[in-house]
PDB file of C-alpha atoms in Angstrom:
ATOM      1  CA  ASP A   1       0.000   0.000   0.000  1.00 60.00           C
ATOM      2  CA  THR A   2       1.510   3.338  -1.078  1.00 65.00           C
ATOM      3  CA  GLU A   3      -1.217   5.587   0.252  1.00 91.00           C
ATOM      4  CA  VAL A   4      -0.757   8.992   1.782  1.00 97.00           C
ATOM      5  CA  THR A   5      -3.970  10.601   3.017  1.00 97.00           C
ATOM      6  CA  GLN A   6      -4.638  14.300   3.499  1.00 98.00           C
ATOM      7  CA  THR A   7      -7.443  16.208   5.153  1.00 97.00           C
ATOM      8  CA  PRO A   8      -9.307  18.321   4.425  1.00 97.00           C
ATOM      9  CA  LYS A   9      -9.636  18.010   0.669  1.00 96.00           C
ATOM     10  CA  HIS A  10     -10.678  21.653   0.326  1.00 97.00           C
ATOM     11  CA  LEU A  11     -10.258  24.575   2.719  1.00 97.00           C
ATOM     12  CA  VAL A  12     -11.394  28.172   2.482  1.00 96.00           C
ATOM     13  CA  MET A  13     -10.080  30.514   5.137  1.00 94.00           C
ATOM     14  CA  GLY A  14      -9.931  34.220   5.842  1.00 91.00           C
ATOM     15  CA  MET A  15      -6.686  36.047   6.408  1.00 90.00           C
ATOM     16  CA  THR A  16      -7.284  36.194  10.167  1.00 89.00           C
ATOM     17  CA  ASN A  17      -8.153  32.511  10.604  1.00 90.00           C
ATOM     18  CA  LYS A  18      -6.059  29.710  12.044  1.00 95.00           C
ATOM     19  CA  LYS A  19      -6.393  26.319  10.432  1.00 96.00           C
ATOM     20  CA  SER A  20      -4.407  23.102  10.115  1.00 97.00           C
ATOM     21  CA  LEU A  21      -3.758  20.652   7.314  1.00 98.00           C
ATOM     22  CA  LYS A  22      -3.241  17.001   8.194  1.00 98.00           C
ATOM     23  CA  CYS A  23      -1.335  14.194   6.506  1.00 98.00           C
ATOM     24  CA  GLU A  24      -1.041  10.527   7.423  1.00 98.00           C
ATOM     25  CA  GLN A  25       0.870   7.530   6.092  1.00 97.00           C
ATOM     26  CA  HIS A  26       1.166   3.966   7.311  1.00 91.00           C
ATOM     27  CA  MET A  27       3.985   2.751   5.085  1.00 93.00           C
ATOM     28  CA  GLY A  28       6.592   2.979   7.814  1.00 93.00           C
ATOM     29  CA  HIS A  29       8.276   5.882   6.054  1.00 94.00           C
ATOM     30  CA  ARG A  30      10.460   8.056   8.257  1.00 94.00           C
ATOM     31  CA  ALA A  31      10.651  11.101   5.978  1.00 94.00           C
ATOM     32  CA  MET A  32       7.636  13.320   5.361  1.00 96.00           C
ATOM     33  CA  TYR A  33       7.325  16.407   3.201  1.00 96.00           C
ATOM     34  CA  TRP A  34       5.150  19.437   2.568  1.00 97.00           C
ATOM     35  CA  TYR A  35       5.004  20.865  -0.953  1.00 97.00           C
ATOM     36  CA  LYS A  36       3.133  23.855  -2.343  1.00 97.00           C
ATOM     37  CA  GLN A  37       1.829  23.760  -5.919  1.00 97.00           C
ATOM     38  CA  LYS A  38       0.404  26.746  -7.764  1.00 96.00           C
ATOM     39  CA  ALA A  39      -1.725  26.275 -10.847  1.00 94.00           C
ATOM     40  CA  LYS A  40       0.181  25.054 -13.914  1.00 91.00           C
ATOM     41  CA  LYS A  41       3.448  24.883 -11.927  1.00 95.00           C
ATOM     42  CA  PRO A  42       5.491  22.016 -10.490  1.00 96.00           C
ATOM     43  CA  PRO A  43       5.428  21.240  -6.772  1.00 96.00           C
ATOM     44  CA  GLU A  44       7.785  23.341  -4.655  1.00 95.00           C
ATOM     45  CA  LEU A  45       9.290  21.908  -1.511  1.00 94.00           C
ATOM     46  CA  MET A  46       8.434  23.676   1.746  1.00 96.00           C
ATOM     47  CA  PHE A  47       9.543  21.386   4.603  1.00 96.00           C
ATOM     48  CA  VAL A  48      11.119  17.983   5.167  1.00 94.00           C
ATOM     49  CA  TYR A  49      10.910  15.965   8.374  1.00 95.00           C
ATOM     50  CA  SER A  50      13.267  13.065   8.929  1.00 92.00           C
ATOM     51  CA  TYR A  51      12.695  10.823  11.962  1.00 94.00           C
ATOM     52  CA  GLU A  52      10.212  13.405  13.258  1.00 95.00           C
ATOM     53  CA  LYS A  53      12.809  16.174  13.183  1.00 94.00           C
ATOM     54  CA  LEU A  54      12.721  19.150  10.818  1.00 94.00           C
ATOM     55  CA  SER A  55      15.614  18.722   8.385  1.00 90.00           C
ATOM     56  CA  ILE A  56      14.748  21.187   5.613  1.00 87.00           C
ATOM     57  CA  ASN A  57      12.901  24.499   5.775  1.00 89.00           C
ATOM     58  CA  GLU A  58      12.959  26.171   2.374  1.00 88.00           C
ATOM     59  CA  SER A  59      12.790  29.696   3.831  1.00 90.00           C
ATOM     60  CA  VAL A  60       9.042  29.411   4.246  1.00 95.00           C
ATOM     61  CA  PRO A  61       7.285  32.367   5.965  1.00 95.00           C
ATOM     62  CA  SER A  62       6.492  31.828   9.639  1.00 94.00           C
ATOM     63  CA  ARG A  63       2.754  31.954   8.962  1.00 96.00           C
ATOM     64  CA  PHE A  64       3.268  28.308   7.926  1.00 97.00           C
ATOM     65  CA  SER A  65       4.218  26.139  10.909  1.00 97.00           C
ATOM     66  CA  PRO A  66       4.873  22.421  10.412  1.00 97.00           C
ATOM     67  CA  GLU A  67       4.578  19.770  13.079  1.00 97.00           C
ATOM     68  CA  CYS A  68       5.398  16.072  13.089  1.00 97.00           C
ATOM     69  CA  PRO A  69       3.791  14.565  16.219  1.00 96.00           C
ATOM     70  CA  ASN A  70       4.803  10.987  15.340  1.00 94.00           C
ATOM     71  CA  SER A  71       6.231   8.932  12.507  1.00 92.00           C
ATOM     72  CA  SER A  72       2.850   8.583  10.764  1.00 96.00           C
ATOM     73  CA  LEU A  73       1.456  12.095  11.055  1.00 97.00           C
ATOM     74  CA  LEU A  74       2.404  15.476   9.646  1.00 98.00           C
ATOM     75  CA  ASN A  75       0.547  18.718  10.232  1.00 98.00           C
ATOM     76  CA  LEU A  76       0.812  22.167   8.696  1.00 98.00           C
ATOM     77  CA  HIS A  77      -0.548  24.949  10.865  1.00 98.00           C
ATOM     78  CA  LEU A  78      -1.718  28.053   9.036  1.00 97.00           C
ATOM     79  CA  HIS A  79      -2.111  31.531  10.513  1.00 95.00           C
ATOM     80  CA  ALA A  80      -2.580  34.989   9.029  1.00 94.00           C
ATOM     81  CA  LEU A  81      -2.242  33.769   5.455  1.00 94.00           C
ATOM     82  CA  GLN A  82      -2.316  35.984   2.396  1.00 95.00           C
ATOM     83  CA  PRO A  83      -4.387  35.499  -0.769  1.00 95.00           C
ATOM     84  CA  GLU A  84      -1.216  34.558  -2.654  1.00 96.00           C
ATOM     85  CA  ASP A  85      -0.896  31.528  -0.375  1.00 97.00           C
ATOM     86  CA  SER A  86      -3.859  29.987  -2.153  1.00 97.00           C
ATOM     87  CA  ALA A  87      -2.556  26.776  -3.730  1.00 97.00           C
ATOM     88  CA  LEU A  88      -2.634  23.001  -3.624  1.00 98.00           C
ATOM     89  CA  TYR A  89      -0.697  21.766  -0.589  1.00 98.00           C
ATOM     90  CA  LEU A  90       0.768  18.322  -1.057  1.00 98.00           C
ATOM     91  CA  CYS A  91       2.131  15.929   1.514  1.00 98.00           C
ATOM     92  CA  ALA A  92       4.585  13.187   0.576  1.00 97.00           C
ATOM     93  CA  SER A  93       6.522  10.470   2.370  1.00 96.00           C
ATOM     94  CA  SER A  94       9.508   8.243   1.695  1.00 94.00           C
ATOM     95  CA  GLN A  95      11.991   5.912   3.277  1.00 92.00           C
ATOM     96  CA  VAL A  96      15.210   7.542   4.343  1.00 86.00           C
ATOM     97  CA  ALA A  97      18.807   6.383   4.599  1.00 76.00           C
ATOM     98  CA  SER A  98      22.107   8.139   4.379  1.00 72.00           C
ATOM     99  CA  GLY A  99      23.546   8.190   0.883  1.00 71.00           C
ATOM    100  CA  SER A 100      20.423   6.890  -0.864  1.00 76.00           C
ATOM    101  CA  PHE A 101      17.480   8.589  -2.527  1.00 81.00           C
ATOM    102  CA  TYR A 102      14.115   6.913  -2.073  1.00 84.00           C
ATOM    103  CA  GLU A 103      10.837   7.196  -3.928  1.00 91.00           C
ATOM    104  CA  GLN A 104       8.488   9.884  -2.681  1.00 94.00           C
ATOM    105  CA  TYR A 105       4.775   9.104  -2.588  1.00 95.00           C
ATOM    106  CA  PHE A 106       2.321  11.971  -2.664  1.00 96.00           C
ATOM    107  CA  GLY A 107      -1.089  12.432  -1.147  1.00 97.00           C
ATOM    108  CA  PRO A 108      -4.044  13.910  -3.065  1.00 96.00           C
ATOM    109  CA  GLY A 109      -3.462  17.386  -1.659  1.00 97.00           C
ATOM    110  CA  THR A 110      -5.510  20.043   0.107  1.00 98.00           C
ATOM    111  CA  ARG A 111      -6.849  22.803  -2.128  1.00 97.00           C
ATOM    112  CA  LEU A 112      -6.496  25.967  -0.035  1.00 97.00           C
ATOM    113  CA  THR A 113      -8.216  29.240  -0.853  1.00 97.00           C
ATOM    114  CA  VAL A 114      -7.421  32.335   1.221  1.00 96.00           C
ATOM    115  CA  THR A 115     -10.024  35.088   1.018  1.00 93.00           C
TER     116      THR A 115
ATOM    117  CA  GLY B   1      21.676  23.954  -7.316  1.00 68.00           C
ATOM    118  CA  GLU B   2      20.172  21.523  -9.784  1.00 78.00           C
ATOM    119  CA  ASN B   3      18.510  22.875 -12.936  1.00 85.00           C
ATOM    120  CA  VAL B   4      15.951  20.725 -14.766  1.00 93.00           C
ATOM    121  CA  GLU B   5      14.514  21.546 -18.187  1.00 96.00           C
ATOM    122  CA  GLN B   6      11.522  19.642 -19.535  1.00 98.00           C
ATOM    123  CA  HIS B   7      10.178  19.599 -23.102  1.00 97.00           C
ATOM    124  CA  PRO B   8       7.710  19.869 -24.652  1.00 98.00           C
ATOM    125  CA  SER B   9       5.373  21.873 -22.442  1.00 97.00           C
ATOM    126  CA  THR B  10       2.350  20.480 -24.269  1.00 98.00           C
ATOM    127  CA  LEU B  11       1.965  17.375 -26.392  1.00 98.00           C
ATOM    128  CA  SER B  12      -1.113  16.304 -28.334  1.00 98.00           C
ATOM    129  CA  VAL B  13      -1.287  12.813 -29.838  1.00 98.00           C
ATOM    130  CA  GLN B  14      -3.893  10.510 -31.291  1.00 98.00           C
ATOM    131  CA  GLU B  15      -4.883   7.422 -29.380  1.00 98.00           C
ATOM    132  CA  GLY B  16      -2.471   4.613 -30.187  1.00 97.00           C
ATOM    133  CA  ASP B  17       0.435   6.916 -31.012  1.00 97.00           C
ATOM    134  CA  SER B  18       3.615   7.106 -28.955  1.00 98.00           C
ATOM    135  CA  ALA B  19       4.583  10.061 -26.781  1.00 98.00           C
ATOM    136  CA  VAL B  20       8.062  11.099 -25.695  1.00 98.00           C
ATOM    137  CA  ILE B  21       8.927  13.690 -23.047  1.00 98.00           C
ATOM    138  CA  LYS B  22      12.504  14.723 -22.388  1.00 98.00           C
ATOM    139  CA  CYS B  23      14.276  16.250 -19.402  1.00 98.00           C
ATOM    140  CA  THR B  24      17.794  17.578 -19.137  1.00 97.00           C
ATOM    141  CA  TYR B  25      19.609  18.199 -15.882  1.00 94.00           C
ATOM    142  CA  SER B  26      22.764  19.991 -14.830  1.00 91.00           C
ATOM    143  CA  ASP B  27      24.339  18.010 -11.966  1.00 85.00           C
ATOM    144  CA  SER B  28      26.362  15.099 -13.305  1.00 81.00           C
ATOM    145  CA  ALA B  29      26.302  13.496  -9.830  1.00 83.00           C
ATOM    146  CA  SER B  30      22.531  12.942  -9.995  1.00 85.00           C
ATOM    147  CA  ASN B  31      21.696   9.246  -9.748  1.00 88.00           C
ATOM    148  CA  TYR B  32      17.910   8.971  -9.394  1.00 92.00           C
ATOM    149  CA  PHE B  33      15.345  10.016 -12.021  1.00 95.00           C
ATOM    150  CA  PRO B  34      11.610   9.665 -11.326  1.00 96.00           C
ATOM    151  CA  TRP B  35       8.607  10.523 -13.471  1.00 98.00           C
ATOM    152  CA  TYR B  36       5.289  11.601 -11.985  1.00 98.00           C
ATOM    153  CA  LYS B  37       1.836  11.745 -13.542  1.00 98.00           C
ATOM    154  CA  GLN B  38      -0.637  14.276 -12.187  1.00 98.00           C
ATOM    155  CA  GLU B  39      -4.278  14.078 -13.171  1.00 96.00           C
ATOM    156  CA  LEU B  40      -6.605  17.012 -12.677  1.00 92.00           C
ATOM    157  CA  GLY B  41      -7.432  17.556  -9.016  1.00 88.00           C
ATOM    158  CA  LYS B  42      -5.058  14.861  -7.791  1.00 92.00           C
ATOM    159  CA  GLY B  43      -1.574  14.617  -6.336  1.00 95.00           C
ATOM    160  CA  PRO B  44       1.436  13.504  -8.408  1.00 97.00           C
ATOM    161  CA  GLN B  45       1.665   9.743  -8.854  1.00 96.00           C
ATOM    162  CA  LEU B  46       5.051   8.071  -9.271  1.00 95.00           C
ATOM    163  CA  ILE B  47       4.796   6.064 -12.487  1.00 97.00           C
ATOM    164  CA  ILE B  48       8.367   4.994 -13.158  1.00 97.00           C
ATOM    165  CA  ASP B  49      11.878   5.790 -12.037  1.00 95.00           C
ATOM    166  CA  ILE B  50      15.413   4.854 -12.999  1.00 94.00           C
ATOM    167  CA  ARG B  51      18.745   4.858 -11.251  1.00 90.00           C
ATOM    168  CA  SER B  52      22.020   5.712 -12.886  1.00 81.00           C
ATOM    169  CA  ASN B  53      23.335   2.163 -12.990  1.00 79.00           C
ATOM    170  CA  VAL B  54      20.924   1.264 -15.830  1.00 80.00           C
ATOM    171  CA  GLY B  55      20.163   2.906 -19.166  1.00 90.00           C
ATOM    172  CA  GLU B  56      16.546   1.858 -19.631  1.00 94.00           C
ATOM    173  CA  LYS B  57      13.623   0.578 -17.618  1.00 94.00           C
ATOM    174  CA  LYS B  58      10.231  -0.592 -18.875  1.00 96.00           C
ATOM    175  CA  ASP B  59       6.887  -1.176 -17.233  1.00 94.00           C
ATOM    176  CA  GLN B  60       4.235  -2.281 -19.718  1.00 96.00           C
ATOM    177  CA  ARG B  61       3.537   0.722 -21.994  1.00 97.00           C
ATOM    178  CA  ILE B  62       5.855   3.065 -20.124  1.00 98.00           C
ATOM    179  CA  ALA B  63       9.634   3.249 -20.372  1.00 98.00           C
ATOM    180  CA  VAL B  64      12.339   5.605 -19.199  1.00 97.00           C
ATOM    181  CA  THR B  65      15.727   5.964 -20.868  1.00 96.00           C
ATOM    182  CA  LEU B  66      18.756   7.639 -19.361  1.00 95.00           C
ATOM    183  CA  ASN B  67      21.784   9.146 -21.064  1.00 94.00           C
ATOM    184  CA  LYS B  68      24.185  10.124 -18.299  1.00 91.00           C
ATOM    185  CA  THR B  69      26.818  11.429 -20.670  1.00 91.00           C
ATOM    186  CA  ALA B  70      24.420  13.901 -22.237  1.00 93.00           C
ATOM    187  CA  LYS B  71      22.603  14.436 -18.909  1.00 93.00           C
ATOM    188  CA  HIS B  72      19.117  13.761 -20.150  1.00 95.00           C
ATOM    189  CA  PHE B  73      16.381  11.218 -19.550  1.00 97.00           C
ATOM    190  CA  SER B  74      13.133  10.593 -21.364  1.00 98.00           C
ATOM    191  CA  LEU B  75       9.692   9.146 -20.707  1.00 98.00           C
ATOM    192  CA  HIS B  76       8.248   6.998 -23.485  1.00 98.00           C
ATOM    193  CA  ILE B  77       4.588   6.043 -23.578  1.00 98.00           C
ATOM    194  CA  THR B  78       3.519   3.618 -26.297  1.00 98.00           C
ATOM    195  CA  GLU B  79      -0.010   2.833 -27.519  1.00 98.00           C
ATOM    196  CA  THR B  80      -1.353   5.922 -25.769  1.00 98.00           C
ATOM    197  CA  GLN B  81      -4.876   5.876 -24.386  1.00 97.00           C
ATOM    198  CA  PRO B  82      -7.182   8.771 -23.397  1.00 97.00           C
ATOM    199  CA  GLU B  83      -6.581   7.940 -19.722  1.00 97.00           C
ATOM    200  CA  ASP B  84      -2.905   8.805 -20.254  1.00 98.00           C
ATOM    201  CA  SER B  85      -3.994  12.450 -20.581  1.00 98.00           C
ATOM    202  CA  ALA B  86      -2.435  14.304 -17.643  1.00 98.00           C
ATOM    203  CA  VAL B  87       0.496  16.515 -16.688  1.00 98.00           C
ATOM    204  CA  TYR B  88       3.795  14.667 -16.448  1.00 98.00           C
ATOM    205  CA  PHE B  89       6.706  15.896 -14.318  1.00 98.00           C
ATOM    206  CA  CYS B  90      10.277  14.707 -14.293  1.00 98.00           C
ATOM    207  CA  ALA B  91      12.394  15.274 -11.194  1.00 96.00           C
ATOM    208  CA  VAL B  92      16.002  15.097 -10.097  1.00 94.00           C
ATOM    209  CA  PRO B  93      17.493  15.067  -6.592  1.00 90.00           C
ATOM    210  CA  SER B  94      18.876  18.407  -5.557  1.00 87.00           C
ATOM    211  CA  SER B  95      22.600  18.499  -4.895  1.00 79.00           C
ATOM    212  CA  THR B  96      22.001  20.941  -2.061  1.00 73.00           C
ATOM    213  CA  GLY B  97      19.296  19.304   0.012  1.00 63.00           C
ATOM    214  CA  PHE B  98      18.642  16.008   1.758  1.00 71.00           C
ATOM    215  CA  GLN B  99      15.895  14.072  -0.022  1.00 82.00           C
ATOM    216  CA  LYS B 100      14.955  17.209  -1.968  1.00 88.00           C
ATOM    217  CA  LEU B 101      13.510  16.763  -5.457  1.00 91.00           C
ATOM    218  CA  VAL B 102      13.733  19.451  -8.108  1.00 93.00           C
ATOM    219  CA  PHE B 103      10.868  19.125 -10.576  1.00 96.00           C
ATOM    220  CA  GLY B 104      10.758  19.942 -14.263  1.00 97.00           C
ATOM    221  CA  THR B 105       8.182  22.455 -15.474  1.00 96.00           C
ATOM    222  CA  GLY B 106       5.739  19.760 -16.596  1.00 97.00           C
ATOM    223  CA  THR B 107       4.300  18.473 -19.863  1.00 98.00           C
ATOM    224  CA  ARG B 108       0.581  18.499 -20.519  1.00 98.00           C
ATOM    225  CA  LEU B 109      -0.214  15.399 -22.561  1.00 98.00           C
ATOM    226  CA  LEU B 110      -3.536  15.220 -24.387  1.00 98.00           C
ATOM    227  CA  VAL B 111      -4.503  11.926 -26.009  1.00 98.00           C
ATOM    228  CA  SER B 112      -7.412  12.292 -28.413  1.00 96.00           C
ATOM    229  CA  PRO B 113      -9.639   9.298 -29.170  1.00 93.00           C
TER     230      PRO B 113
END
């Protein structure tokens, strides 16, 4: 099973709201990722967690706050977003080992609209 | 950092024809080359990948070829079907980041019945 699940599927929020995106995988993967994808563009990496520790932050604004409570779950907390943050937010997971690159499996995404 | 170019940006074929999408990359140390298919409203789906110790890999109607000398790899789809219509992305590991993929700009494939 190579399934990554994400909730909610769609989210509309105002610029003063606080919301969270959730991601879950049960493949035993120890690396989890958040990507942002704008329309007609490729996914752009935001954060990488490895063994529940943040290993990459691609200079993402602090209004996006990731959290990895355990090896199966990944959250993205949203606060004071701007309309330009509207996008498809994708979660992915993979195995991880030093010196090797492993396949990344993506979830279906959360379509976020900021009004 | 890694630079990935993908061509063409759009590709229209008739059902049953073959389709070829090409990506070039800049870092000669790259050793993993995946292809993703993204249908409308869905996340990217890994459809095939290749590592640098082989030159070609096939999975039914899909194949990927790798030319490490020229630093390019290609996705080949034979006997295309309407359900192959989607956006296809190549990707290459970044030389600057752990487990970081750098994606190509995408190819919109349209297969007409």
